[in-house]
CSV table of C-alpha atoms in Angstrom, one decimal:
chain,number,residue,atom,x,y,z
A,1,MET,CA,125.9,101.4,93.5
A,2,THR,CA,122.3,102.1,94.3
A,3,ASP,CA,122.2,105.2,92.2
A,4,ALA,CA,123.6,103.3,89.2
A,5,ILE,CA,120.9,100.6,89.5
A,6,ARG,CA,118.0,102.9,90.1
A,7,PRO,CA,117.6,104.3,86.6
A,8,SER,CA,117.4,100.8,85.1
A,9,LEU,CA,114.8,99.6,87.5
A,10,GLY,CA,111.5,99.7,85.6
A,11,LEU,CA,107.9,100.3,86.6
A,12,VAL,CA,107.2,96.6,87.0
A,13,GLY,CA,110.3,96.0,89.0
A,14,ARG,CA,109.5,98.9,91.4
A,15,ILE,CA,105.9,97.6,91.9
A,16,PHE,CA,107.3,94.1,92.6
A,17,LEU,CA,109.8,95.5,95.1
A,18,ILE,CA,107.0,97.5,96.8
A,19,LEU,CA,104.8,94.5,97.0
A,20,LEU,CA,107.7,92.3,98.3
A,21,LEU,CA,108.6,94.8,100.9
A,22,ALA,CA,104.9,95.1,102.1
A,23,ILE,CA,104.5,91.3,102.3
A,24,THR,CA,107.8,90.8,104.1
A,25,LEU,CA,107.0,93.5,106.6
A,26,GLU,CA,103.5,92.2,107.1
A,27,PHE,CA,104.8,88.7,107.7
A,28,THR,CA,107.5,89.9,110.1
A,29,VAL,CA,105.2,92.1,112.2
A,30,SER,CA,102.4,89.5,112.2
A,31,THR,CA,104.8,86.8,113.4
A,32,PHE,CA,106.2,89.0,116.1
A,33,LEU,CA,102.7,89.9,117.3
A,34,HIS,CA,101.6,86.3,117.2
A,35,GLU,CA,104.5,85.2,119.3
A,36,ARG,CA,103.8,88.0,121.8
A,37,ALA,CA,100.1,87.1,122.0
A,38,GLY,CA,101.1,83.5,122.5
A,39,GLN,CA,102.8,84.4,125.8
A,40,LEU,CA,99.4,84.7,127.4
A,41,ARG,CA,100.3,87.8,129.3
A,42,VAL,CA,97.8,88.7,132.0
A,43,GLU,CA,97.0,92.2,133.2
A,44,GLU,CA,99.0,93.6,136.1
A,45,ASP,CA,96.1,93.7,138.5
A,46,GLU,CA,95.4,89.9,137.8
A,47,ALA,CA,99.0,89.1,138.5
A,48,HIS,CA,98.9,91.2,141.6
A,49,ARG,CA,95.8,89.3,142.8
A,50,VAL,CA,97.4,85.9,142.2
A,51,ALA,CA,100.6,87.0,143.9
A,52,GLU,CA,98.7,88.1,147.0
A,53,HIS,CA,96.7,84.9,147.1
A,54,LEU,CA,99.8,82.7,146.9
A,55,ALA,CA,101.8,84.8,149.4
A,56,ALA,CA,99.0,84.7,151.9
A,57,ALA,CA,98.3,81.0,151.5
A,58,SER,CA,102.0,80.0,151.7
A,59,ARG,CA,102.5,82.1,154.9
A,60,LEU,CA,99.4,80.8,156.6
A,61,LEU,CA,100.1,77.2,155.7
A,62,ASN,CA,103.7,77.4,156.8
A,63,ALA,CA,102.5,78.8,160.2
A,64,SER,CA,99.8,76.2,160.7
A,65,PRO,CA,100.0,72.6,162.0
A,66,ARG,CA,100.0,70.0,159.3
A,67,SER,CA,96.7,68.6,160.6
A,68,ASP,CA,95.0,71.9,160.1
A,69,ARG,CA,96.3,72.6,156.6
A,70,PRO,CA,93.6,70.7,154.5
A,71,GLU,CA,90.8,72.7,156.2
A,72,LEU,CA,92.8,75.9,156.0
A,73,ALA,CA,93.4,75.4,152.2
A,74,ALA,CA,89.6,74.8,151.7
A,75,ARG,CA,88.9,78.1,153.6
A,76,LEU,CA,91.5,79.9,151.4
A,77,SER,CA,89.8,78.8,148.2
A,78,SER,CA,87.2,80.8,146.3
A,79,GLU,CA,85.3,80.4,143.0
A,80,THR,CA,88.2,81.9,141.0
A,81,PHE,CA,91.1,80.7,143.0
A,82,ILE,CA,91.3,77.1,144.4
A,83,VAL,CA,94.0,76.0,146.9
A,84,GLU,CA,94.9,72.4,147.8
A,85,TRP,CA,97.6,71.3,150.2
A,86,HIS,CA,99.7,68.1,149.7
A,87,PRO,CA,101.7,66.6,152.6
A,88,ASN,CA,104.4,65.4,150.2
A,89,SER,CA,106.5,67.2,147.7
A,90,LEU,CA,104.9,67.1,144.2
A,91,PRO,CA,107.1,66.3,141.2
A,92,LEU,CA,108.3,69.5,139.5
A,93,MET,CA,106.7,69.6,136.1
A,94,PRO,CA,108.4,71.6,133.4
A,95,MET,CA,106.9,75.0,132.9
A,96,ALA,CA,105.7,76.1,129.4
A,97,ALA,CA,107.7,78.9,128.0
A,98,PRO,CA,104.7,81.2,127.2
A,99,LEU,CA,104.0,81.4,131.0
A,100,ASN,CA,107.4,82.7,131.9
A,101,GLU,CA,106.2,86.3,131.8
A,102,MET,CA,103.2,85.6,134.0
A,103,ARG,CA,105.6,84.0,136.5
A,104,THR,CA,107.8,87.1,136.3
A,105,GLN,CA,104.9,89.4,137.0
A,106,ILE,CA,103.8,87.3,140.0
A,107,ILE,CA,107.2,87.2,141.5
A,108,GLY,CA,107.6,90.9,140.9
A,109,TRP,CA,104.8,91.6,143.3
A,110,GLU,CA,105.9,88.9,145.8
A,111,PRO,CA,109.6,88.2,145.6
A,112,ALA,CA,109.4,85.6,148.3
A,113,LEU,CA,107.5,83.3,145.9
A,114,GLY,CA,110.6,83.1,143.8
A,115,HIS,CA,112.3,80.9,146.4
A,116,GLU,CA,109.5,78.4,146.7
A,117,ASN,CA,109.9,76.8,143.2
A,118,LEU,CA,106.8,78.4,141.7
A,119,ARG,CA,105.6,76.6,138.6
A,120,LEU,CA,102.8,77.5,136.3
A,121,HIS,CA,100.9,75.4,133.8
A,122,LEU,CA,98.0,76.0,131.4
A,123,LYS,CA,95.3,73.4,131.8
A,124,GLU,CA,92.9,72.7,128.8
A,125,PRO,CA,94.3,75.5,126.6
A,126,GLY,CA,91.9,77.1,124.2
A,127,ARG,CA,88.8,76.1,126.1
A,128,ASN,CA,88.4,77.8,129.5
A,129,GLY,CA,91.9,79.2,130.1
A,130,LYS,CA,92.6,77.6,133.5
A,131,VAL,CA,96.1,78.4,134.9
A,132,THR,CA,97.4,75.9,137.4
A,133,GLY,CA,100.5,75.8,139.4
A,134,GLN,CA,102.4,74.6,142.4
A,135,LEU,CA,105.0,75.8,144.9
A,136,SER,CA,107.0,74.2,147.8
A,137,LEU,CA,106.4,75.0,151.4
A,138,ALA,CA,109.1,75.2,154.1
A,139,ASP,CA,108.6,71.7,155.5
A,140,GLY,CA,108.7,70.0,152.1
A,141,SER,CA,105.0,69.8,151.5
A,142,SER,CA,103.4,71.4,148.5
A,143,LEU,CA,100.7,73.9,147.7
A,144,GLU,CA,98.7,73.4,144.5
A,145,PHE,CA,96.5,76.1,143.1
A,146,ARG,CA,94.1,76.8,140.1
A,147,ALA,CA,93.4,80.3,139.0
A,148,MET,CA,90.1,80.2,137.0
A,149,GLN,CA,89.7,82.2,133.7
A,150,LEU,CA,92.8,84.3,134.0
A,151,VAL,CA,93.2,84.0,130.3
A,152,ASP,CA,90.1,84.6,128.1
A,153,PRO,CA,90.7,82.7,124.8
A,154,SER,CA,88.0,84.7,122.9
A,155,ARG,CA,89.5,87.9,124.0
A,156,LEU,CA,92.9,86.7,122.9
A,157,ARG,CA,91.6,85.8,119.5
A,158,ILE,CA,90.0,89.2,119.1
A,159,ASN,CA,93.0,91.1,120.3
A,160,ARG,CA,95.3,89.0,118.1
A,161,PHE,CA,93.1,89.9,115.1
A,162,LEU,CA,93.0,93.6,115.9
A,163,LEU,CA,96.8,93.6,116.4
A,164,ALA,CA,97.4,92.0,113.1
A,165,LEU,CA,94.9,94.3,111.4
A,166,VAL,CA,96.7,97.5,112.4
A,167,PRO,CA,100.0,96.8,110.6
A,168,ALA,CA,98.1,95.4,107.6
A,169,ILE,CA,96.2,98.7,107.2
A,170,ALA,CA,99.4,100.7,107.8
A,171,LEU,CA,101.3,98.7,105.2
A,172,ILE,CA,98.4,99.1,102.7
A,173,LEU,CA,98.6,102.8,103.2
A,174,ILE,CA,102.3,102.9,102.9
A,175,GLY,CA,102.2,100.8,99.7
A,176,GLY,CA,99.5,103.0,98.2
A,177,LEU,CA,101.6,106.1,98.9
A,178,LEU,CA,104.7,104.6,97.3
A,179,LEU,CA,102.7,103.4,94.3
A,180,ARG,CA,101.1,106.9,94.0
A,181,ARG,CA,104.6,108.5,94.0
A,182,VAL,CA,105.9,106.1,91.4
A,183,LEU,CA,102.9,106.6,89.1
A,184,SER,CA,102.6,110.4,89.6
A,185,PRO,CA,104.2,111.1,86.2
A,186,MET,CA,101.3,109.1,84.6
A,187,ARG,CA,98.8,111.6,86.1
A,188,MET,CA,101.0,114.5,84.8
A,189,LEU,CA,100.8,112.8,81.4
A,190,THR,CA,97.0,112.5,81.5
A,191,ARG,CA,96.6,116.2,82.4
A,192,ALA,CA,98.9,117.1,79.5
A,193,ALA,CA,97.0,115.0,77.1
A,194,VAL,CA,93.8,116.8,78.0
A,195,ARG,CA,95.5,120.2,77.5
A,196,ILE,CA,96.9,119.1,74.2
A,197,GLY,CA,93.4,118.0,73.1
A,198,GLU,CA,92.2,121.5,73.8
A,199,GLY,CA,94.9,122.9,71.5
A,200,ASP,CA,97.7,123.8,74.0
A,201,ALA,CA,101.3,122.9,73.5
A,202,VAL,CA,102.8,121.2,76.6
A,203,VAL,CA,106.4,120.0,76.9
A,204,LEU,CA,106.6,117.5,79.7
A,205,PRO,CA,109.8,116.9,81.8
A,206,GLU,CA,111.1,113.3,81.4
A,207,VAL,CA,110.9,112.1,85.0
A,208,GLY,CA,109.9,108.8,86.6
A,209,VAL,CA,111.0,105.2,86.0
A,210,SER,CA,112.5,104.2,82.6
A,211,GLU,CA,109.2,103.0,81.0
A,212,ILE,CA,107.4,106.3,82.0
A,213,ARG,CA,110.4,108.4,80.8
A,214,ARG,CA,110.2,106.7,77.4
A,215,VAL,CA,106.4,107.2,77.2
A,216,ILE,CA,106.9,110.9,78.0
A,217,ALA,CA,109.7,111.3,75.5
A,218,ALA,CA,107.5,109.6,72.8
A,219,PHE,CA,104.6,111.8,73.9
A,220,ASN,CA,106.6,115.0,73.5
A,221,GLU,CA,107.9,113.8,70.1
A,222,MET,CA,104.3,112.9,69.0
A,223,GLN,CA,102.8,116.3,69.9
A,224,ALA,CA,105.7,118.1,68.2
A,225,ARG,CA,105.1,116.1,65.0
A,226,ILE,CA,101.3,116.8,65.3
A,227,HIS,CA,101.8,120.5,65.8
A,228,GLN,CA,104.3,120.6,62.9
A,229,LEU,CA,101.8,118.7,60.7
A,230,ILE,CA,99.1,121.2,61.6
A,231,THR,CA,101.4,124.1,60.9
A,232,ASP,CA,102.4,122.6,57.5
A,233,ARG,CA,98.8,121.9,56.6
A,234,THR,CA,97.7,125.3,57.5
A,235,GLU,CA,100.5,127.0,55.5
A,236,ALA,CA,99.9,124.7,52.6
A,237,LEU,CA,96.2,125.5,52.6
A,238,ALA,CA,96.8,129.2,52.9
A,239,SER,CA,99.2,129.0,50.0
A,240,VAL,CA,96.9,126.9,47.8
A,241,GLY,CA,93.9,129.2,48.8
A,242,HIS,CA,95.9,132.3,47.7
A,243,ASP,CA,97.0,130.6,44.5
A,244,LEU,CA,93.5,129.5,43.7
A,245,ARG,CA,91.8,132.8,44.5
A,246,THR,CA,94.1,134.8,42.1
A,247,PRO,CA,93.0,132.9,38.9
A,248,LEU,CA,89.4,132.7,40.2
A,249,SER,CA,89.4,136.5,40.5
A,250,ARG,CA,90.8,136.9,37.0
A,251,LEU,CA,88.3,134.4,35.7
A,252,GLN,CA,85.5,136.3,37.4
A,253,LEU,CA,86.6,139.5,35.7
A,254,ARG,CA,86.9,137.9,32.3
A,255,THR,CA,83.3,136.6,32.5
A,256,GLU,CA,82.2,140.2,32.2
A,257,ALA,CA,83.4,140.2,28.6
A,258,ILE,CA,81.1,137.3,27.7
A,259,ASP,CA,78.2,138.5,25.6
A,260,ASP,CA,75.8,135.6,26.2
A,261,PRO,CA,74.0,136.4,29.5
A,262,PHE,CA,73.1,132.8,30.3
A,263,LEU,CA,76.7,131.6,29.7
A,264,ARG,CA,78.1,134.5,31.7
A,265,HIS,CA,75.7,133.8,34.6
A,266,SER,CA,76.6,130.1,34.6
A,267,ILE,CA,80.3,130.7,34.6
A,268,GLN,CA,80.0,133.3,37.4
A,269,LYS,CA,77.9,130.8,39.4
A,270,ASP,CA,80.6,128.1,39.0
A,271,VAL,CA,83.3,130.5,40.0
A,272,GLY,CA,81.3,131.6,43.1
A,273,GLU,CA,80.9,127.9,44.1
A,274,MET,CA,84.7,127.4,43.8
A,275,GLU,CA,85.4,130.4,45.9
A,276,ALA,CA,83.0,129.2,48.6
A,277,MET,CA,84.6,125.8,48.6
A,278,VAL,CA,88.1,127.2,49.0
A,279,ALA,CA,86.8,129.5,51.8
A,280,SER,CA,85.2,126.5,53.6
A,281,LEU,CA,88.3,124.4,53.3
A,282,LEU,CA,90.5,127.1,54.7
A,283,ALA,CA,88.0,127.8,57.6
A,284,PHE,CA,87.7,124.1,58.5
A,285,TYR,CA,91.3,123.0,58.3
A,286,GLY,CA,92.8,126.3,59.5
A,287,GLY,CA,90.6,126.5,62.5
A,288,ASP,CA,93.0,124.9,65.0
A,289,SER,CA,95.6,127.7,64.4
A,290,ASP,CA,93.1,130.5,64.3
A,291,PRO,CA,94.8,133.5,66.0
A,292,GLU,CA,91.5,135.3,66.7
A,293,LYS,CA,91.1,136.2,70.4
A,294,PRO,CA,87.8,136.4,72.3
A,295,VAL,CA,86.5,140.0,72.7
A,296,GLN,CA,83.3,141.7,73.9
A,297,THR,CA,80.8,141.2,71.1
A,298,ASP,CA,77.2,142.2,70.6
A,299,ILE,CA,75.8,139.0,69.2
A,300,ALA,CA,72.3,140.4,68.9
A,301,VAL,CA,73.6,143.0,66.4
A,302,MET,CA,75.6,140.2,64.7
A,303,ALA,CA,72.6,138.0,64.2
A,304,ALA,CA,70.4,140.9,63.1
A,305,THR,CA,73.1,142.0,60.6
A,306,ILE,CA,73.3,138.4,59.1
A,307,VAL,CA,69.5,138.3,58.7
A,308,ASP,CA,69.5,141.8,57.1
A,309,ASP,CA,72.2,140.8,54.6
A,310,ALA,CA,70.2,137.7,53.6
A,311,SER,CA,67.1,139.8,53.2
A,312,ASP,CA,69.0,142.3,51.0
A,313,MET,CA,69.9,139.4,48.8
A,314,GLY,CA,66.3,138.6,48.3
A,315,ASP,CA,66.2,135.7,50.7
A,316,LEU,CA,63.5,135.0,53.3
A,317,ALA,CA,65.1,135.5,56.7
A,318,THR,CA,63.7,136.8,60.1
A,319,TYR,CA,65.2,137.7,63.5
A,320,ASP,CA,63.6,137.4,66.9
A,321,GLY,CA,65.5,138.4,70.0
A,322,PRO,CA,66.9,141.3,72.0
A,323,ASP,CA,68.4,144.4,70.3
A,324,HIS,CA,71.6,144.1,72.2
A,325,LEU,CA,73.4,141.2,74.0
A,326,GLU,CA,77.1,141.4,74.7
A,327,ILE,CA,79.3,138.4,75.5
A,328,VAL,CA,83.0,137.5,75.1
A,329,VAL,CA,83.4,135.4,72.0
A,330,ARG,CA,85.5,135.2,68.8
A,331,PRO,CA,83.3,137.4,66.6
A,332,LEU,CA,84.6,136.4,63.1
A,333,ALA,CA,84.4,132.7,63.9
A,334,LEU,CA,80.9,132.9,65.5
A,335,LYS,CA,79.7,135.1,62.6
A,336,ARG,CA,80.9,132.4,60.1
A,337,ALA,CA,79.2,129.6,62.1
A,338,LEU,CA,75.8,131.5,62.3
A,339,SER,CA,76.1,132.5,58.6
A,340,ASN,CA,76.7,128.8,57.6
A,341,LEU,CA,73.5,127.8,59.5
A,342,VAL,CA,71.5,130.6,57.9
A,343,GLU,CA,72.8,129.8,54.4
A,344,ASN,CA,72.0,126.1,54.9
A,345,ALA,CA,68.4,126.9,55.9
A,346,ILE,CA,67.9,129.3,53.0
A,347,LYS,CA,69.6,126.9,50.6
A,348,TYR,CA,67.7,123.8,51.6
A,349,ALA,CA,64.4,125.2,52.8
A,350,GLY,CA,64.0,128.6,51.2
A,351,GLY,CA,64.1,130.6,54.4
A,352,ALA,CA,65.6,131.0,57.9
A,353,GLU,CA,64.1,132.0,61.3
A,354,VAL,CA,66.8,133.2,63.7
A,355,THR,CA,66.1,133.6,67.4
A,356,LEU,CA,68.3,134.6,70.3
A,357,ARG,CA,67.6,133.9,73.9
A,358,THR,CA,69.3,133.3,77.3
A,359,GLU,CA,68.6,130.3,79.6
A,360,ASN,CA,70.3,129.5,82.9
A,361,ASP,CA,73.5,131.5,82.1
A,362,ARG,CA,73.6,130.2,78.6
A,363,VAL,CA,73.1,131.9,75.2
A,364,ILE,CA,71.2,130.1,72.6
A,365,LEU,CA,71.3,131.1,68.9
A,366,CYS,CA,68.6,129.1,67.1
A,367,VAL,CA,68.2,128.8,63.3
A,368,GLU,CA,65.0,127.1,62.1
A,369,ASP,CA,63.6,126.4,58.7
A,370,ASP,CA,60.5,124.8,57.2
A,371,GLY,CA,62.3,122.3,55.0
A,372,PRO,CA,62.2,118.5,54.9
A,373,GLY,CA,64.5,118.2,57.9
A,374,ILE,CA,67.0,115.4,58.4
A,375,PRO,CA,66.3,111.8,59.2
A,376,GLU,CA,66.8,111.1,62.9
A,377,GLU,CA,69.4,108.4,62.2
A,378,GLU,CA,71.5,111.0,60.2
A,379,LEU,CA,71.5,113.8,62.7
A,380,GLU,CA,74.8,112.8,64.2
A,381,HIS,CA,76.2,111.8,60.8
A,382,VAL,CA,75.8,115.3,59.3
A,383,LEU,CA,78.1,116.8,62.1
A,384,GLN,CA,81.0,115.0,60.4
A,385,PRO,CA,82.9,116.9,57.6
A,386,PHE,CA,82.2,116.3,53.9
A,387,VAL,CA,78.8,114.7,54.6
A,388,ARG,CA,75.9,115.9,52.4
A,389,LEU,CA,72.4,114.5,52.5
A,390,ASP,CA,71.2,115.9,49.1
A,391,LEU,CA,68.8,113.0,48.7
A,392,ALA,CA,66.7,114.2,51.6
A,393,ARG,CA,66.9,117.8,50.4
A,394,SER,CA,67.1,119.7,47.1
A,395,ARG,CA,69.5,118.2,44.5
A,396,ASP,CA,70.4,121.7,43.1
A,397,THR,CA,72.9,122.4,45.9
A,398,HIS,CA,76.7,123.0,46.1
A,399,GLY,CA,79.3,122.9,48.8
A,400,LEU,CA,81.6,120.4,50.5
A,401,GLY,CA,79.4,119.6,53.5
A,402,LEU,CA,81.6,121.7,55.9
A,403,GLY,CA,79.0,124.3,57.0
A,404,ILE,CA,77.6,122.4,59.9
A,405,PRO,CA,81.0,120.9,61.0
A,406,ILE,CA,82.5,124.4,61.0
A,407,ALA,CA,79.6,125.7,63.2
A,408,ARG,CA,80.1,122.7,65.5
A,409,ARG,CA,83.8,123.4,65.9
A,410,VAL,CA,83.2,127.1,66.6
A,411,ALA,CA,80.6,126.3,69.3
A,412,GLN,CA,83.0,123.8,70.9
A,413,LYS,CA,85.8,126.4,70.9
A,414,GLU,CA,83.5,128.8,72.7
A,415,GLY,CA,82.9,126.2,75.4
A,416,GLY,CA,79.5,125.2,74.0
A,417,MET,CA,77.9,122.8,71.6
A,418,LEU,CA,75.8,122.6,68.4
A,419,ARG,CA,72.5,120.7,68.6
A,420,LEU,CA,70.5,119.5,65.6
A,421,SER,CA,66.9,118.4,65.9
A,422,ASN,CA,63.8,118.1,63.7
A,423,ARG,CA,60.8,120.4,64.5
A,424,THR,CA,57.5,118.8,65.3
A,425,THR,CA,55.9,121.1,62.7
A,426,GLY,CA,58.5,120.1,60.1
A,427,GLY,CA,61.9,121.5,59.3
A,428,LEU,CA,65.3,121.5,61.0
A,429,ARG,CA,66.3,123.3,64.2
A,430,ALA,CA,70.0,124.1,64.7
A,431,GLU,CA,71.1,125.6,68.1
A,432,ILE,CA,74.4,127.1,69.1
A,433,ASP,CA,74.5,126.8,72.9
A,434,ILE,CA,77.4,128.8,74.5
A,435,PRO,CA,78.1,130.1,78.0
A,436,LEU,CA,76.9,133.6,78.9
A,437,GLY,CA,79.8,134.4,81.2
């Protein structure tokens, strides 16, 4: 029956049952401890002392003449234990139930006192804790006594508080452990979400209460759909890119037959722009499924090669850095990112200054230019895809605004970042900051 009910019990129901169990146990334990504390149990040495006083007083008074008993009772009294003798029998007062255990302790030390009608009472409870009592002597007279400060009310209050605190803390810990166990699938779900955000595929087991199992099932279905959409998108882009490049290549060849040099150059330029746009789209939208693996790469040679290629094309580009610096990166992706930044600097500012340095186990590839820069309020905006700030730069530009976003994605995939800032002397500074290890 329990196994049949358990799967249908949801997260809210389990938390409610845990809280109800904790409250019930706390109330039961606290009530029990309160009743135990209310019995006003004295320590064994105190009970022993009272038993000895009463036994000695009763024996001496029984053996003494009645005329000597008042004086003897006064001599038997002290500051903490007062004895009075009464010639007649005192009425037997009912004894409070909480003092039964104290009476049992006293009689345990002196069994003879159990035959003398020992009665205990608490005088002025809650103030000074005086325990009074009486017992009958052999000739029918009575002995009355007062034991001072056997029960310390302040100590009882502190002890009662501490005793109640112990089960409360224990129940809180138990409740926390139970809640932690119930919610452990949520932590598993959180870790899986982080891994999926980094590009991993994670299939979670459907465990836990019904609500969490449904969330995990929906999560698995969602990531399956996302990965399928990414796969479909990449395949579609690859197909479209292939289909577009073929006619573009034919168009490029056919432009050679155009006799007009100006017209031929214009058409070739337009075809080149279209090819660059297709390449940018494929690089940006196909980056998530890029199969390239990190390998040992000399990024100093890579940077110098990019600068040399730009110089060979007649552009102004310089390199400043070590001749060799090997780290583990995805070489093709990093080369594309650095090439995008260099092309942007040449396109918008007419030249690029590339520097390579290491700082605190980090590698920094810096591309600077002497152009107009980017307004401070737009520095974050240009990191988004398809954003172009042509009004702040040259109007004779082409592209889809994917060069910087691609560089940013490549830097993040290498465990680093892309930083953009304006130089104090004018121009833009773009830094790819990645780990050295």
